[in-house]
XYZ file of C-alpha atoms in Angstrom:
413
model
C 16.487 45.457 23.102
C 19.769 43.758 24.045
C 19.196 41.086 21.411
C 18.597 43.802 18.742
C 21.821 45.593 19.703
C 23.707 42.282 19.618
C 22.363 41.447 16.167
C 23.179 44.959 14.923
C 26.775 44.691 16.146
C 27.178 41.271 14.490
C 25.804 42.603 11.170
C 28.036 45.695 11.234
C 31.104 43.593 12.002
C 30.218 41.202 9.179
C 29.790 44.117 6.773
C 33.097 45.614 7.873
C 34.919 42.304 7.436
C 33.263 41.685 4.063
C 34.107 45.196 2.895
C 37.698 44.773 4.075
C 38.027 41.496 2.158
C 36.546 42.998 -1.029
C 38.735 46.121 -0.948
C 41.858 44.081 -0.134
C 41.117 41.735 -3.025
C 40.674 44.671 -5.383
C 43.980 46.221 -4.272
C 45.862 42.915 -4.690
C 44.252 42.300 -8.104
C 45.098 45.842 -9.256
C 48.723 45.462 -8.047
C 49.152 42.187 -9.961
C 47.505 43.663 -13.080
C 49.761 46.722 -13.060
C 52.846 44.590 -12.334
C 52.254 42.216 -15.246
C 50.358 44.434 -17.720
C 51.423 47.977 -16.810
C 49.019 50.893 -16.668
C 46.734 49.140 -19.120
C 46.163 46.335 -16.618
C 45.227 48.769 -13.864
C 42.800 50.571 -16.166
C 41.203 47.237 -17.154
C 40.713 46.211 -13.523
C 39.299 49.609 -12.590
C 36.996 49.547 -15.607
C 35.731 46.084 -14.623
C 35.104 47.124 -11.009
C 33.139 50.194 -12.026
C 31.762 48.860 -15.295
C 30.084 45.619 -14.242
C 27.517 47.133 -11.827
C 26.944 50.098 -14.140
C 26.397 47.728 -17.067
C 23.825 45.734 -15.115
C 21.959 48.913 -14.189
C 22.137 50.150 -17.812
C 20.481 46.958 -19.042
C 17.557 47.520 -16.686
C 17.392 51.278 -17.308
C 17.780 51.856 -21.054
C 17.645 55.641 -20.840
C 20.475 55.773 -18.307
C 22.494 53.305 -20.355
C 22.018 55.257 -23.580
C 23.183 58.536 -22.031
C 26.042 56.788 -20.247
C 27.347 55.276 -23.482
C 27.028 58.596 -25.259
C 29.010 60.358 -22.542
C 31.660 57.654 -22.310
C 32.070 57.506 -26.108
C 32.886 61.209 -26.032
C 35.780 60.724 -23.612
C 37.166 57.261 -24.401
C 39.802 58.559 -26.864
C 40.867 61.141 -24.293
C 41.219 58.417 -21.644
C 43.390 56.373 -24.000
C 45.673 59.363 -24.653
C 45.821 60.280 -20.970
C 46.781 56.762 -19.849
C 48.818 55.856 -22.961
C 46.900 52.576 -22.932
C 45.454 51.285 -26.191
C 42.306 49.714 -24.713
C 39.477 48.625 -27.072
C 36.739 50.623 -25.339
C 34.585 50.325 -28.463
C 34.129 46.605 -27.832
C 32.756 47.375 -24.359
C 30.343 49.946 -25.767
C 29.099 47.448 -28.361
C 28.694 44.823 -25.641
C 26.519 47.074 -23.454
C 24.365 48.058 -26.439
C 23.980 44.398 -27.392
C 22.934 43.382 -23.867
C 20.393 46.217 -23.796
C 19.123 45.082 -27.206
C 18.538 41.484 -26.098
C 16.900 42.642 -22.852
C 14.411 44.727 -24.874
C 13.679 41.812 -27.215
C 13.112 39.475 -24.244
C 10.780 42.049 -22.678
C 8.802 42.216 -25.902
C 8.474 38.441 -26.023
C 7.797 37.551 -22.402
C 6.268 40.679 -20.865
C 2.712 40.231 -19.572
C 2.134 43.989 -19.306
C -0.321 44.868 -22.150
C 1.038 48.422 -22.485
C 4.729 47.454 -22.400
C 5.165 47.373 -26.154
C 3.060 50.407 -27.077
C 6.158 52.603 -27.438
C 8.026 50.078 -29.529
C 7.365 48.961 -33.100
C 9.351 47.515 -35.965
C 6.527 48.011 -38.463
C 6.859 51.772 -39.028
C 8.294 53.114 -42.325
C 11.682 53.983 -40.791
C 12.100 50.450 -39.445
C 11.099 48.880 -42.772
C 13.559 50.865 -44.907
C 16.282 50.334 -42.294
C 15.798 46.555 -42.460
C 15.763 46.650 -46.273
C 19.056 48.574 -46.212
C 20.521 46.148 -43.661
C 19.386 43.148 -45.719
C 21.139 44.589 -48.756
C 24.370 44.953 -46.767
C 24.087 41.362 -45.524
C 23.671 40.170 -49.120
C 27.027 41.808 -49.862
C 28.499 38.566 -48.512
C 27.758 37.153 -51.986
C 29.274 40.094 -53.894
C 31.802 38.484 -56.279
C 34.018 41.573 -56.133
C 34.161 41.597 -52.321
C 36.257 39.661 -49.824
C 35.077 37.502 -46.887
C 37.430 39.274 -44.450
C 36.126 42.708 -45.423
C 32.496 41.623 -45.136
C 33.015 40.032 -41.722
C 34.660 43.197 -40.405
C 31.838 45.325 -41.841
C 29.257 43.018 -40.252
C 29.929 44.603 -36.857
C 28.930 48.036 -38.169
C 25.824 46.582 -39.852
C 24.593 44.938 -36.673
C 25.472 48.007 -34.589
C 23.025 50.154 -36.571
C 20.153 47.737 -35.887
C 21.038 47.375 -32.202
C 21.320 51.115 -31.595
C 18.105 51.779 -33.513
C 16.088 49.294 -31.443
C 17.513 50.651 -28.163
C 16.959 54.268 -29.223
C 13.357 53.571 -30.160
C 12.733 52.386 -26.603
C 14.694 55.314 -25.085
C 12.987 58.123 -27.034
C 9.448 57.204 -26.061
C 8.346 60.574 -24.687
C 8.929 64.290 -25.106
C 10.534 64.355 -21.659
C 13.200 61.857 -22.708
C 13.950 63.932 -25.814
C 14.367 67.062 -23.671
C 16.727 65.158 -21.370
C 18.747 63.874 -24.315
C 18.980 67.336 -25.932
C 20.162 68.896 -22.670
C 22.769 66.187 -22.135
C 23.875 66.320 -25.771
C 24.427 70.081 -25.789
C 26.141 69.990 -22.386
C 28.601 67.455 -23.782
C 29.062 69.637 -26.854
C 29.830 72.698 -24.730
C 32.350 70.750 -22.628
C 34.073 69.441 -25.769
C 34.135 72.972 -27.213
C 35.705 74.478 -24.088
C 38.520 71.921 -24.062
C 39.156 72.530 -27.760
C 39.389 76.264 -27.080
C 41.758 75.496 -24.181
C 43.992 73.532 -26.573
C 44.044 76.510 -28.943
C 44.812 79.334 -26.535
C 46.725 77.582 -23.733
C 48.420 74.904 -25.796
C 48.389 71.146 -26.194
C 48.988 69.224 -22.938
C 51.877 66.767 -22.920
C 49.734 63.666 -23.435
C 47.973 65.261 -26.427
C 51.270 66.373 -27.984
C 52.778 62.919 -27.440
C 49.833 61.322 -29.216
C 49.883 63.849 -32.077
C 53.589 63.323 -32.780
C 53.579 59.526 -32.451
C 53.753 58.936 -36.233
C 54.712 60.974 -39.300
C 51.330 60.230 -40.852
C 49.541 61.733 -37.843
C 51.777 64.811 -37.875
C 51.007 65.390 -41.560
C 47.292 65.105 -40.842
C 47.204 67.338 -37.750
C 49.927 69.925 -38.419
C 48.691 72.082 -41.298
C 50.265 75.366 -42.474
C 52.451 75.622 -39.391
C 49.615 75.128 -36.901
C 48.079 72.184 -35.038
C 44.473 71.338 -35.807
C 42.512 70.740 -32.594
C 40.552 67.629 -31.611
C 39.494 68.237 -27.983
C 38.409 65.003 -26.225
C 37.581 63.257 -29.505
C 39.580 60.929 -31.715
C 40.559 63.352 -34.500
C 39.954 66.922 -35.786
C 37.439 65.825 -38.454
C 35.050 64.280 -35.922
C 35.608 67.230 -33.579
C 34.793 69.743 -36.314
C 31.647 67.938 -37.478
C 30.453 67.469 -33.892
C 30.968 71.167 -33.121
C 29.274 72.221 -36.342
C 26.206 70.095 -35.641
C 26.023 71.135 -31.966
C 26.287 74.828 -32.830
C 23.521 74.469 -35.434
C 21.221 72.828 -32.879
C 22.082 75.445 -30.232
C 21.357 78.413 -32.487
C 18.082 76.896 -33.676
C 16.979 76.316 -30.075
C 17.984 79.892 -29.224
C 15.240 80.981 -31.637
C 12.711 78.597 -30.087
C 9.796 79.227 -27.695
C 11.818 79.115 -24.473
C 12.520 81.425 -21.556
C 15.092 84.131 -22.202
C 17.557 82.515 -19.799
C 17.540 79.288 -21.830
C 17.733 81.124 -25.134
C 20.763 83.108 -23.942
C 22.413 79.868 -22.783
C 21.797 78.242 -26.181
C 23.167 81.279 -28.022
C 26.321 81.538 -25.872
C 26.921 77.768 -26.075
C 26.482 77.943 -29.854
C 29.108 80.713 -30.118
C 31.644 78.674 -28.118
C 30.960 75.633 -30.309
C 31.269 77.695 -33.477
C 34.590 79.117 -32.297
C 35.890 75.645 -31.435
C 34.811 74.386 -34.858
C 37.155 76.879 -36.553
C 40.138 75.440 -34.676
C 39.426 71.920 -35.956
C 40.351 72.895 -39.517
C 37.571 70.665 -40.905
C 36.251 72.214 -44.106
C 33.168 69.989 -44.312
C 32.127 71.381 -40.937
C 32.537 74.930 -42.255
C 30.220 74.245 -45.191
C 27.570 72.672 -42.938
C 26.840 75.986 -41.204
C 25.631 78.072 -44.209
C 23.741 75.066 -45.618
C 21.910 74.648 -42.299
C 21.122 78.371 -42.134
C 19.680 78.336 -45.665
C 17.481 75.311 -44.893
C 16.266 76.822 -41.626
C 15.393 80.131 -43.271
C 13.481 78.392 -46.073
C 11.469 76.374 -43.532
C 10.618 79.414 -41.394
C 10.713 82.266 -43.897
C 7.369 83.744 -42.775
C 8.680 84.561 -39.283
C 10.203 87.963 -38.602
C 12.887 86.652 -36.239
C 13.946 84.165 -38.926
C 14.546 87.000 -41.389
C 16.517 88.904 -38.759
C 18.560 85.768 -38.077
C 19.200 85.350 -41.817
C 20.401 88.946 -42.187
C 22.724 88.686 -39.193
C 24.106 85.352 -40.473
C 24.819 86.792 -43.928
C 26.564 89.840 -42.454
C 28.739 87.694 -40.166
C 29.649 85.395 -43.050
C 30.652 88.316 -45.259
C 32.744 89.853 -42.471
C 34.617 86.586 -41.866
C 35.031 85.817 -45.565
C 36.048 89.253 -46.862
C 37.358 90.902 -43.677
C 41.041 91.696 -43.053
C 41.615 88.532 -41.030
C 44.457 86.211 -42.013
C 44.852 83.716 -39.196
C 45.356 80.069 -40.170
C 41.794 78.929 -39.221
C 40.214 81.833 -41.165
C 42.341 81.108 -44.252
C 41.362 77.442 -44.088
C 37.701 78.447 -43.656
C 37.856 80.538 -46.832
C 39.462 77.676 -48.737
C 36.349 75.569 -48.057
C 34.402 77.933 -50.341
C 37.180 78.160 -52.957
C 37.825 74.476 -53.649
C 39.578 75.146 -56.960
C 42.353 76.962 -55.086
C 42.938 74.121 -52.629
C 45.450 71.419 -53.563
C 43.853 68.695 -51.424
C 40.423 69.388 -52.924
C 41.876 69.184 -56.425
C 43.433 65.839 -55.509
C 40.051 64.560 -54.288
C 38.396 65.641 -57.540
C 41.102 63.842 -59.493
C 40.600 60.677 -57.426
C 36.841 60.757 -58.030
C 37.308 61.097 -61.785
C 39.902 58.321 -61.775
C 37.608 55.854 -59.967
C 34.438 56.555 -61.979
C 35.000 53.712 -64.515
C 35.165 51.241 -61.630
C 31.930 52.637 -60.136
C 30.142 52.358 -63.497
C 31.258 48.738 -63.880
C 30.166 47.707 -60.349
C 26.543 48.718 -59.607
C 26.613 46.756 -56.330
C 30.075 48.041 -55.426
C 33.369 46.380 -54.660
C 32.309 44.851 -51.336
C 32.241 45.943 -47.696
C 35.478 47.277 -46.162
C 37.466 47.160 -49.380
C 38.419 50.856 -49.684
C 40.726 53.105 -47.698
C 43.004 52.079 -44.853
C 40.760 49.229 -43.712
C 40.706 47.934 -47.267
C 44.496 47.636 -47.169
C 44.184 45.759 -43.873
C 41.409 43.294 -44.700
C 41.462 43.199 -48.515
C 45.035 44.127 -49.517
C 44.774 42.688 -53.043
C 41.490 44.456 -53.870
C 41.516 47.243 -56.536
C 39.957 49.659 -54.003
C 42.439 48.880 -51.213
C 44.075 52.129 -50.120
C 41.821 54.326 -52.254
C 40.757 57.304 -50.074
C 36.930 57.633 -50.164
C 37.132 61.073 -48.380
C 33.386 61.042 -47.569
C 30.732 58.683 -46.266
C 28.668 58.826 -49.455
C 31.716 58.127 -51.619
C 32.601 55.161 -49.423
C 29.041 53.832 -49.846
C 29.239 54.298 -53.604
C 32.567 52.473 -53.819
C 31.763 49.542 -51.551
C 28.037 48.877 -52.162
C 27.474 50.676 -55.468
C 24.918 53.173 -56.675
C 22.111 50.767 -55.720
C 23.335 50.861 -52.134
C 23.692 54.635 -52.259
C 20.058 55.006 -53.395
C 18.890 52.772 -50.527
C 20.976 54.752 -48.027
C 19.530 58.060 -49.267
C 16.013 56.598 -49.139
C 16.612 55.615 -45.516
C 17.764 59.125 -44.633
């Protein structure tokens, strides 16, 4: 008994001394990092202390890692604004995904469990068309109109799609995991919506206002018709608006699903908050997504009574918002999404599309990866597409990889 107590005391003292040494080392390291690198250094040290063990656990537990990355990706722009530190969090996210990817591949190769690979296959139709599409993008390295710098920068996005797809196929291997993902996804959406609503009615916090007014270009993008567009925790109003639009669509569809009334009420209320937040983003593409989604849903479920009721209510609400005596800035911008001929920016986009059509016709495989828009100016400044605003994902595909690439992308979808 005495020997056990003696051993226990020795172990506890060792643990206390070890813990003291570790914590002291962390404090000293953080102090040096902040002294020489400012707040950014402290954030890097803290991220390493927390991130390394979490990363190791994420590699072993793909589902946890997937949800963790999704949650962190939602808030990383907010963290950058809050700390005023321009930290490349995206590189860390890519690194974790890549480590998870290689762990899965190694499991597939070396696992002796006969049922280990039953939930994982690269021979299904989605995988095949995805690899065909990826192969086409890799062949863009030989596009005579492209640039090596643009292709190399675009290579990261190409590989990311494959990595995320392989990881996701392992994560979504049961209905339970899909339920967990949907719950987490909508909870994130509701949180993002509430902060966007806070920005609208309470005002922009100091760190958000400092970020928004950092450059004239950003002010021109965010301050429209005498009012700030909102972006919540995300990187810009466009992503915020599209995210809210998609989340609200999912929430309203689930509210009509075969669930308990408590869940259906939660989905409906969450959807209304997300829809309200979407208006404050000022993103017209997001506005158009809602009626398109409603039309598709009604066509798919037109034999159900509750679907017809939902359609009638949706039409009435749309007519009230569109024709009602409401003249706030978000409502006016919402109406402009359905009157593109009256909107100057939409007319400019139409003009740009008509102007670039001869180039598209002459380049069936496009002008090369990362040659258009702002990144085109950065990596391919002498390219004819450098600085040209694609203004949509499909237009960017058409410009950079041609109509052949666009057909492959649509086939994949």
